[in-house]
């Protein structure tokens, strides 16, 4: 005997006029005398189930009355088309069979504060907006992998416990690793995925990455998921062409397949419909000029409308600067050729201007910030050694990485896209903490 329902709500249209058995949870319930309206959710959708006293046994009616919010149950009934219901269908209930009756579910349809909701994240993930956000996250991940799999990339998994830093030494989570000294949680899979690139040509890694940075912004998590493609014989221009196709594919697929979730989130998709290659490119130098001109004119930046702070050449951009630059374009914009000093050690210097590197940050429209960081990597062993020294890193620790430049080195490029940043943008949610099931932040590790 199976415990499964006879169908799921997402397939209900195929069962019009037929008897079905649904299994799920009571999202909401209202009683009007001889009628009980149950909003049943089963993970694939929500449907109104109408319990009419004269159509069910006394026992079934009592069972329906006993179901508090989030009670679990089976509902047997007939599928009826109803143009007034959001799904287009409702269930004419014949029987109600409780599985677990709940009376005091903590998250009620009234408003709750964010602290309360975060402390109840394990339950909050059932709420319709959170459900929609996490569904979109799933689609972003599926689309990203599908694009790469269809374009000749091989998934090459990289370790999470690593002996050295890849993205600077200031934000490492450390743990004692048996008798072998300290190990660090990976900030990126990049260095290892470069080894895979030399075996397969086109690879990607995908997994959780960790940054012990003490930032409390809406855009930072201490644990986030990154997908990182790496391509042999590719320069930074090739890298950007790949990124604009990759990102456009993801947006398109989410628009096609998660329209209902985007509606649940009240996401205005007008701007997303325009996302297609090519994306604009501006240099770091141009960005600095634009920012300083705007700052001099007293331009303010949403959402807080604080004045845009001016910047000196050589400084890194903050969130307001990215938001301002993004506001000048309809599509994501590449900011290219940052000063070497603000970027990681492995980036290839520009030939006639070694103070800047072949890299780009891809800034999402509408103020959602950097979604991708990428670069062409140094492929010359001596230059790479020199850069490691300049960054105060121990050459001995990076011998295996230098080997990749000693044996069959080739120019190569790659990038990393943060799944949560990308999801926040597409779903139109300001705070990244809701785009991951259990966010890890400076002041949060429960639940
Ligand atoms: O720019 P980042 O630090 O680049 C790298 O780690 C490279 N090794 C990637 C590569 O070339 N293979 O991070 C890449 C992306 C950012 O653009 C952002 O989307 C996301 O990872 N990201 C974060 N997301 C959430 N919280 C944080 N603290 C993040 N830091 C980076
Ligand atoms: Mg970056």
Coordinates of C-alpha atoms and ligand atoms in Angstrom, one line a residue:
X1 CA 0.0 0.0 0.0
X2 CA 1.2 3.4 -0.8
X3 CA 0.9 6.6 1.3
X4 CA 1.2 8.8 -1.8
X5 CA -1.7 11.1 -2.9
X6 CA -3.4 10.2 -6.2
X7 CA -2.1 13.5 -7.7
X8 CA -0.5 16.8 -6.9
X9 CA -2.1 20.2 -7.0
X10 CA 0.2 21.4 -9.9
X11 CA -1.4 18.6 -12.1
X12 CA -5.0 19.2 -11.0
X13 CA -6.2 20.6 -14.3
X14 CA -5.8 17.1 -15.8
X15 CA -8.3 15.7 -13.3
X16 CA -11.4 17.9 -13.9
X17 CA -14.6 16.0 -13.1
X18 CA -12.6 13.2 -11.4
X19 CA -12.2 11.9 -7.9
X20 CA -8.7 12.6 -6.4
X21 CA -6.9 12.1 -3.1
X22 CA -4.7 15.0 -2.1
X23 CA -2.3 15.1 0.8
X24 CA -1.0 18.2 2.3
X25 CA -1.2 20.9 5.0
X26 CA -3.9 23.4 5.9
X27 CA -2.7 26.8 4.8
X28 CA -5.8 28.6 5.9
X29 CA -9.3 27.8 6.8
X30 CA -12.6 29.6 7.1
X31 CA -16.0 28.3 8.4
X32 CA -19.4 29.6 7.3
X33 CA -22.1 27.5 9.0
X34 CA -22.5 24.4 6.9
X35 CA -19.5 25.2 4.8
X36 CA -15.8 24.9 5.6
X37 CA -13.2 26.3 3.1
X38 CA -9.8 24.7 3.5
X39 CA -6.8 26.2 1.6
X40 CA -4.7 23.0 1.1
X41 CA -1.1 23.3 0.1
X42 CA 0.9 20.2 -0.9
X43 CA 4.2 21.8 -1.9
X44 CA 3.3 22.0 -5.6
X45 CA 0.4 24.5 -5.2
X46 CA -2.5 25.6 -3.1
X47 CA -6.2 24.8 -3.8
X48 CA -9.5 25.6 -2.2
X49 CA -11.2 22.5 -0.8
X50 CA -14.9 23.1 -0.1
X51 CA -16.4 20.9 2.7
X52 CA -20.2 21.1 2.5
X53 CA -21.9 19.4 5.5
X54 CA -24.5 17.5 3.5
X55 CA -21.8 16.0 1.2
X56 CA -19.7 14.4 3.9
X57 CA -20.1 12.1 6.8
X58 CA -20.5 13.7 10.3
X59 CA -17.1 12.4 11.2
X60 CA -15.5 14.0 8.2
X61 CA -17.2 17.3 8.9
X62 CA -15.9 17.2 12.5
X63 CA -12.5 16.3 11.3
X64 CA -12.5 19.3 9.0
X65 CA -13.6 21.5 11.9
X66 CA -10.7 20.2 14.0
X67 CA -8.0 21.1 11.5
X68 CA -6.0 24.1 12.7
X69 CA -3.5 26.0 10.5
X70 CA -0.7 23.6 9.2
X71 CA -2.5 20.4 10.3
X72 CA -1.7 17.7 7.8
X73 CA -4.4 15.6 6.2
X74 CA -5.7 13.7 3.2
X75 CA -8.6 15.2 1.3
X76 CA -10.7 13.1 -1.1
X77 CA -13.0 14.9 -3.5
X78 CA -14.0 15.8 -6.9
X79 CA -12.1 18.3 -9.1
X80 CA -14.4 21.1 -10.3
X81 CA -13.4 24.0 -12.6
X82 CA -14.0 27.4 -10.9
X83 CA -13.0 30.5 -12.7
X84 CA -13.1 32.5 -9.4
X85 CA -10.4 30.5 -7.7
X86 CA -6.8 31.5 -8.4
X87 CA -5.8 28.0 -9.6
X88 CA -9.0 27.8 -11.8
X89 CA -10.1 24.7 -9.8
X90 CA -11.5 23.7 -6.4
X91 CA -12.2 20.4 -4.7
X92 CA -15.7 19.3 -3.8
X93 CA -14.8 17.4 -0.7
X94 CA -16.1 13.9 0.0
X95 CA -13.8 13.0 2.9
X96 CA -11.3 14.5 5.3
X97 CA -8.7 12.3 6.9
X98 CA -6.4 14.1 9.4
X99 CA -2.8 12.9 9.8
X100 CA -1.6 15.3 12.4
X101 CA -3.9 17.9 14.0
X102 CA -2.2 21.2 14.9
X103 CA -3.8 24.0 17.0
X104 CA -1.2 26.6 17.8
X105 CA 1.0 27.1 14.7
X106 CA 3.3 30.0 15.6
X107 CA 3.2 31.8 12.3
X108 CA -0.3 33.1 11.8
X109 CA -1.6 35.1 8.8
X110 CA -1.1 38.4 10.8
X111 CA 2.2 40.4 10.4
X112 CA 5.2 39.1 12.4
X113 CA 8.5 41.0 12.9
X114 CA 11.6 39.8 11.0
X115 CA 13.4 38.7 14.2
X116 CA 10.5 36.4 15.1
X117 CA 10.3 35.0 11.5
X118 CA 14.1 34.4 11.3
X119 CA 14.0 32.6 14.7
X120 CA 11.2 30.4 13.2
X121 CA 12.9 30.0 9.8
X122 CA 12.3 26.2 10.0
X123 CA 8.6 27.0 9.8
X124 CA 8.7 30.2 7.9
X125 CA 9.9 28.3 4.8
X126 CA 6.3 27.1 4.4
X127 CA 4.9 30.6 4.0
X128 CA 3.9 31.5 0.5
X129 CA 6.5 34.2 -0.2
X130 CA 9.3 32.2 1.2
X131 CA 8.2 29.1 -0.7
X132 CA 8.1 31.2 -3.9
X133 CA 11.6 32.6 -3.2
X134 CA 13.1 29.2 -2.6
X135 CA 11.4 27.8 -5.6
X136 CA 13.0 30.5 -7.7
X137 CA 16.4 29.7 -6.1
X138 CA 15.9 26.1 -7.2
X139 CA 15.2 27.3 -10.7
X140 CA 18.2 29.6 -10.8
X141 CA 20.4 26.6 -9.8
X142 CA 18.8 24.2 -12.2
X143 CA 19.1 26.7 -15.1
X144 CA 22.7 27.6 -14.3
X145 CA 23.7 24.0 -14.3
X146 CA 21.6 23.2 -17.4
X147 CA 23.2 26.0 -19.3
X148 CA 26.7 24.8 -18.5
X149 CA 25.9 21.1 -19.0
X150 CA 24.4 21.9 -22.4
X151 CA 27.5 23.9 -23.4
X152 CA 30.2 21.3 -22.9
X153 CA 31.1 22.0 -19.2
X154 CA 32.0 19.2 -16.9
X155 CA 31.1 19.6 -13.2
X156 CA 34.3 19.3 -11.2
X157 CA 33.7 19.4 -7.4
X158 CA 36.2 21.2 -5.3
X159 CA 37.0 20.7 -1.6
X160 CA 35.5 22.8 1.2
X161 CA 38.3 22.1 3.7
X162 CA 41.4 23.8 2.3
X163 CA 44.9 24.5 3.5
X164 CA 45.2 28.1 2.2
X165 CA 43.4 31.3 1.3
X166 CA 42.2 32.1 -2.2
X167 CA 40.3 35.4 -1.8
X168 CA 42.4 37.2 0.8
X169 CA 43.3 36.2 4.3
X170 CA 41.1 38.5 6.3
X171 CA 37.9 36.6 6.0
X172 CA 38.8 32.9 6.6
X173 CA 36.9 30.5 8.9
X174 CA 39.6 28.3 10.5
X175 CA 39.4 25.0 12.1
X176 CA 42.1 22.6 13.5
X177 CA 42.7 19.8 11.1
X178 CA 44.0 16.8 13.1
X179 CA 47.8 17.0 13.3
X180 CA 48.2 18.9 10.0
X181 CA 47.6 22.4 11.3
X182 CA 44.8 24.8 10.4
X183 CA 42.3 24.2 7.6
X184 CA 40.1 26.9 6.2
X185 CA 36.6 26.7 4.8
X186 CA 36.7 27.5 1.1
X187 CA 36.0 31.1 0.1
X188 CA 35.9 29.9 -3.5
X189 CA 36.5 26.7 -5.5
X190 CA 38.4 28.6 -8.1
X191 CA 42.0 27.5 -7.5
X192 CA 41.0 23.8 -7.6
X193 CA 38.6 24.3 -10.5
X194 CA 41.5 25.7 -12.5
X195 CA 43.2 22.2 -12.1
X196 CA 40.0 20.7 -13.5
X197 CA 40.1 23.1 -16.4
X198 CA 43.5 21.8 -17.4
X199 CA 42.0 18.3 -17.6
X200 CA 38.6 19.0 -19.2
X201 CA 38.9 22.4 -20.9
X202 CA 35.6 23.7 -19.6
X203 CA 34.5 22.9 -16.1
X204 CA 32.5 24.3 -13.2
X205 CA 32.3 23.8 -9.5
X206 CA 29.2 24.4 -7.5
X207 CA 28.9 24.4 -3.7
X208 CA 28.8 26.3 -0.5
X209 CA 31.5 29.0 0.1
X210 CA 32.4 30.8 3.3
X211 CA 33.4 34.3 4.1
X212 CA 34.1 35.3 7.7
X213 CA 33.5 38.9 7.0
X214 CA 32.0 41.1 9.7
X215 CA 29.6 42.7 7.3
X216 CA 25.9 43.2 8.2
X217 CA 24.7 44.4 4.8
X218 CA 21.7 43.1 3.0
X219 CA 24.0 41.5 0.4
X220 CA 26.3 39.5 2.6
X221 CA 26.0 36.0 4.0
X222 CA 28.9 34.2 5.8
X223 CA 27.8 31.0 4.0
X224 CA 26.6 31.3 0.4
X225 CA 26.5 29.1 -2.7
X226 CA 28.6 29.9 -5.7
X227 CA 28.8 28.4 -9.2
X228 CA 32.2 28.9 -10.8
X229 CA 32.9 28.1 -14.5
X230 CA 36.5 28.1 -15.8
X231 CA 37.5 27.9 -19.4
X232 CA 40.9 27.1 -21.1
X233 CA 42.1 29.3 -23.9
X234 CA 39.7 32.0 -23.0
X235 CA 40.4 35.7 -22.4
X236 CA 38.4 38.2 -20.3
X237 CA 36.3 39.2 -23.4
X238 CA 35.4 35.5 -24.0
X239 CA 34.6 35.3 -20.3
X240 CA 32.1 38.2 -20.4
X241 CA 30.4 36.8 -23.5
X242 CA 29.9 33.5 -21.6
X243 CA 28.5 35.4 -18.6
X244 CA 26.0 37.5 -20.5
X245 CA 24.6 34.4 -22.2
X246 CA 24.6 32.4 -19.0
X247 CA 22.8 35.1 -17.0
X248 CA 20.3 35.8 -19.8
X249 CA 19.5 32.1 -20.0
X250 CA 18.8 31.9 -16.3
X251 CA 16.5 34.9 -16.3
X252 CA 14.6 33.7 -19.3
X253 CA 14.1 30.2 -17.8
X254 CA 12.9 31.6 -14.5
X255 CA 10.4 33.9 -16.3
X256 CA 9.1 31.0 -18.3
X257 CA 8.8 28.4 -15.5
X258 CA 8.3 30.4 -12.3
X259 CA 5.8 33.1 -13.4
X260 CA 3.4 32.1 -10.7
X261 CA 6.1 32.5 -8.0
X262 CA 7.1 35.8 -9.4
X263 CA 3.4 36.9 -9.2
X264 CA 3.3 35.7 -5.5
X265 CA 6.2 37.9 -4.8
X266 CA 4.6 40.8 -6.7
X267 CA 7.8 41.1 -8.8
X268 CA 7.4 43.6 -11.7
X269 CA 9.1 41.6 -14.4
X270 CA 9.3 44.4 -17.0
X271 CA 13.0 45.0 -16.5
X272 CA 13.7 41.3 -16.5
X273 CA 12.0 40.8 -19.9
X274 CA 14.7 43.0 -21.4
X275 CA 17.7 40.9 -20.2
X276 CA 19.5 39.6 -23.3
X277 CA 23.0 39.7 -24.6
X278 CA 25.0 41.9 -25.0
X279 CA 25.4 43.6 -21.7
X280 CA 27.1 47.1 -21.5
X281 CA 30.7 47.3 -20.4
X282 CA 32.3 50.3 -18.8
X283 CA 35.8 50.6 -17.3
X284 CA 36.6 51.1 -13.7
X285 CA 38.1 54.5 -14.7
X286 CA 34.8 55.6 -16.4
X287 CA 32.8 54.4 -13.4
X288 CA 35.0 56.5 -11.1
X289 CA 34.4 59.6 -13.3
X290 CA 30.6 59.0 -13.5
X291 CA 30.4 58.5 -9.7
X292 CA 32.5 61.6 -8.9
X293 CA 30.4 63.8 -11.3
X294 CA 27.2 62.5 -9.8
X295 CA 28.6 63.0 -6.2
X296 CA 29.5 66.6 -7.0
X297 CA 25.9 67.2 -8.2
X298 CA 24.6 65.8 -4.9
X299 CA 23.0 62.7 -6.4
X300 CA 21.3 60.5 -3.8
X301 CA 20.9 56.7 -4.0
X302 CA 17.9 54.5 -3.2
X303 CA 16.6 52.9 -1.1
X304 CA 17.8 55.2 1.8
X305 CA 18.5 58.2 -0.6
X306 CA 21.8 58.9 1.1
X307 CA 24.2 61.2 -0.9
X308 CA 26.5 59.3 -3.2
X309 CA 30.0 59.4 -1.7
X310 CA 32.8 60.5 -4.0
X311 CA 35.7 58.1 -4.6
X312 CA 39.4 58.3 -5.4
X313 CA 41.0 56.2 -8.1
X314 CA 42.2 53.0 -6.5
X315 CA 39.3 52.7 -4.0
X316 CA 36.8 49.9 -4.2
X317 CA 33.1 50.5 -4.8
X318 CA 30.6 50.3 -2.1
X319 CA 27.0 49.4 -2.4
X320 CA 25.8 53.0 -3.2
X321 CA 28.4 53.2 -6.0
X322 CA 27.3 50.0 -7.6
X323 CA 23.6 51.0 -7.3
X324 CA 24.3 54.4 -9.0
X325 CA 26.3 52.8 -11.9
X326 CA 23.5 50.2 -12.3
X327 CA 20.9 52.9 -12.4
X328 CA 22.4 54.2 -15.7
X329 CA 21.7 51.0 -17.5
X330 CA 18.7 48.7 -18.2
X331 CA 20.7 45.5 -18.2
X332 CA 23.4 44.2 -16.0
X333 CA 26.6 46.1 -16.5
X334 CA 30.2 44.9 -16.5
X335 CA 32.7 47.1 -14.8
X336 CA 36.0 46.1 -16.2
X337 CA 39.7 46.6 -15.4
X338 CA 39.8 47.3 -11.7
X339 CA 43.0 48.3 -10.0
X340 CA 45.1 45.3 -9.2
X341 CA 45.4 46.5 -5.6
X342 CA 41.7 45.9 -4.8
X343 CA 41.5 42.5 -6.4
X344 CA 42.8 39.0 -5.7
X345 CA 46.4 37.9 -6.5
X346 CA 45.7 35.7 -9.5
X347 CA 44.3 38.2 -11.9
X348 CA 46.1 38.9 -15.2
X349 CA 47.5 42.5 -15.5
X350 CA 46.6 44.5 -18.6
X351 CA 49.7 44.5 -20.8
X352 CA 50.3 48.2 -21.3
X353 CA 48.8 49.2 -17.9
X354 CA 49.9 46.7 -15.2
X355 CA 48.2 48.7 -12.4
X356 CA 44.8 47.4 -13.7
X357 CA 43.8 43.8 -14.3
X358 CA 41.6 41.9 -16.8
X359 CA 38.6 41.4 -14.6
X360 CA 34.9 42.4 -14.4
X361 CA 32.3 42.6 -11.8
X362 CA 28.8 42.2 -13.2
X363 CA 26.4 44.6 -11.5
X364 CA 22.7 43.7 -11.6
X365 CA 20.1 46.4 -12.4
X366 CA 17.7 47.9 -10.0
X367 CA 20.2 48.2 -7.1
X368 CA 20.8 44.4 -6.5
X369 CA 24.6 44.8 -6.6
X370 CA 27.4 42.6 -7.8
X371 CA 26.2 39.2 -8.9
X372 CA 29.3 37.9 -10.6
X373 CA 33.0 38.4 -10.1
X374 CA 35.3 37.1 -12.8
X375 CA 38.7 37.5 -14.4
X376 CA 41.4 36.2 -16.7
X377 CA 44.0 34.4 -14.6
X378 CA 47.7 34.9 -14.6
X379 CA 49.2 32.0 -16.6
X380 CA 52.9 32.9 -16.3
X381 CA 54.5 31.1 -13.4
X382 CA 57.0 33.9 -12.5
X383 CA 54.4 36.6 -12.5
X384 CA 52.2 34.5 -10.4
X385 CA 55.0 33.8 -7.8
X386 CA 55.7 37.6 -7.7
X387 CA 52.0 38.3 -7.1
X388 CA 51.8 35.8 -4.3
X389 CA 54.8 37.4 -2.6
X390 CA 53.3 40.9 -3.0
X391 CA 50.2 39.6 -1.3
X392 CA 52.2 38.3 1.6
X393 CA 51.3 34.7 0.8
X394 CA 53.6 31.7 1.4
X395 CA 54.9 30.4 -2.0
X396 CA 55.4 26.9 -0.6
X397 CA 51.6 26.6 0.1
X398 CA 50.8 27.3 -3.5
X399 CA 53.2 24.9 -5.2
X400 CA 50.4 22.8 -6.6
X401 CA 48.7 25.9 -8.0
X402 CA 52.0 27.1 -9.6
X403 CA 52.4 23.6 -11.1
X404 CA 49.3 24.4 -13.3
X405 CA 51.5 27.1 -14.8
X406 CA 54.6 24.9 -15.1
X407 CA 53.0 22.1 -17.0
X408 CA 51.1 23.1 -20.2
X409 CA 49.9 26.5 -19.0
X410 CA 47.4 28.3 -21.1
X411 CA 45.6 31.6 -20.9
X412 CA 42.3 30.9 -19.1
X413 CA 39.4 32.8 -17.5
X414 CA 36.5 32.1 -15.2
X415 CA 34.0 33.6 -12.9
X416 CA 31.8 33.0 -9.8
X417 CA 28.1 33.8 -9.5
X418 CA 26.5 33.9 -6.1
X419 CA 23.3 32.0 -6.2
X420 CA 21.7 34.1 -3.5
X421 CA 22.6 37.5 -5.1
X422 CA 21.2 36.3 -8.4
X423 CA 18.1 35.0 -6.8
X424 CA 17.5 38.2 -4.9
X425 CA 17.7 40.2 -8.1
X426 CA 15.4 38.0 -10.2
X427 CA 12.9 37.5 -7.4
X428 CA 13.1 41.2 -6.5
X429 CA 13.8 40.7 -2.8
X430 CA 16.0 43.3 -1.1
X431 CA 17.5 41.1 1.5
X432 CA 19.6 38.2 0.5
X433 CA 18.8 36.3 3.8
X434 CA 15.5 35.1 2.4
X435 CA 17.0 33.5 -0.7
X436 CA 18.7 30.7 1.2
X437 CA 16.9 28.1 3.4
X438 CA 18.9 28.8 6.5
X439 CA 21.0 32.0 6.3
X440 CA 24.2 32.2 8.2
X441 CA 25.0 35.8 9.2
X442 CA 27.2 37.7 11.6
X443 CA 24.5 37.5 14.3
X444 CA 22.7 34.4 13.2
X445 CA 23.4 30.7 13.4
X446 CA 20.0 29.5 14.8
X447 CA 18.1 27.5 13.6
Ligands
LIG1 O1 33.8 38.3 -6.3 P1 34.0 37.1 -5.6 O2 34.7 37.2 -4.3 O3 34.9 36.2 -6.6 C1 35.4 35.0 -6.3 O4 35.3 34.3 -5.3 C2 36.1 34.4 -7.5 N1 37.1 33.4 -7.0 C3 35.2 33.7 -8.4 C4 35.8 33.2 -9.7 O5 36.4 33.9 -10.4 N2 35.7 31.8 -9.8 O6 32.6 36.3 -5.4 C5 31.9 36.0 -6.6 C6 30.4 36.2 -6.3 C7 30.0 37.6 -6.1 O7 29.8 38.3 -7.3 C8 28.7 37.5 -5.3 O8 27.7 37.1 -6.2 C9 29.0 36.3 -4.5 O9 30.0 35.5 -5.1 N3 29.4 36.6 -3.1 C10 28.6 36.7 -2.0 N4 27.3 36.3 -1.9 C11 26.8 36.4 -0.7 N5 27.5 36.8 0.4 C12 28.8 37.1 0.3 N6 29.5 37.4 1.4 C13 29.4 37.0 -0.9 N7 30.6 37.3 -1.4 C14 30.6 37.0 -2.7
LIG2 MG1 33.6 40.4 -6.1

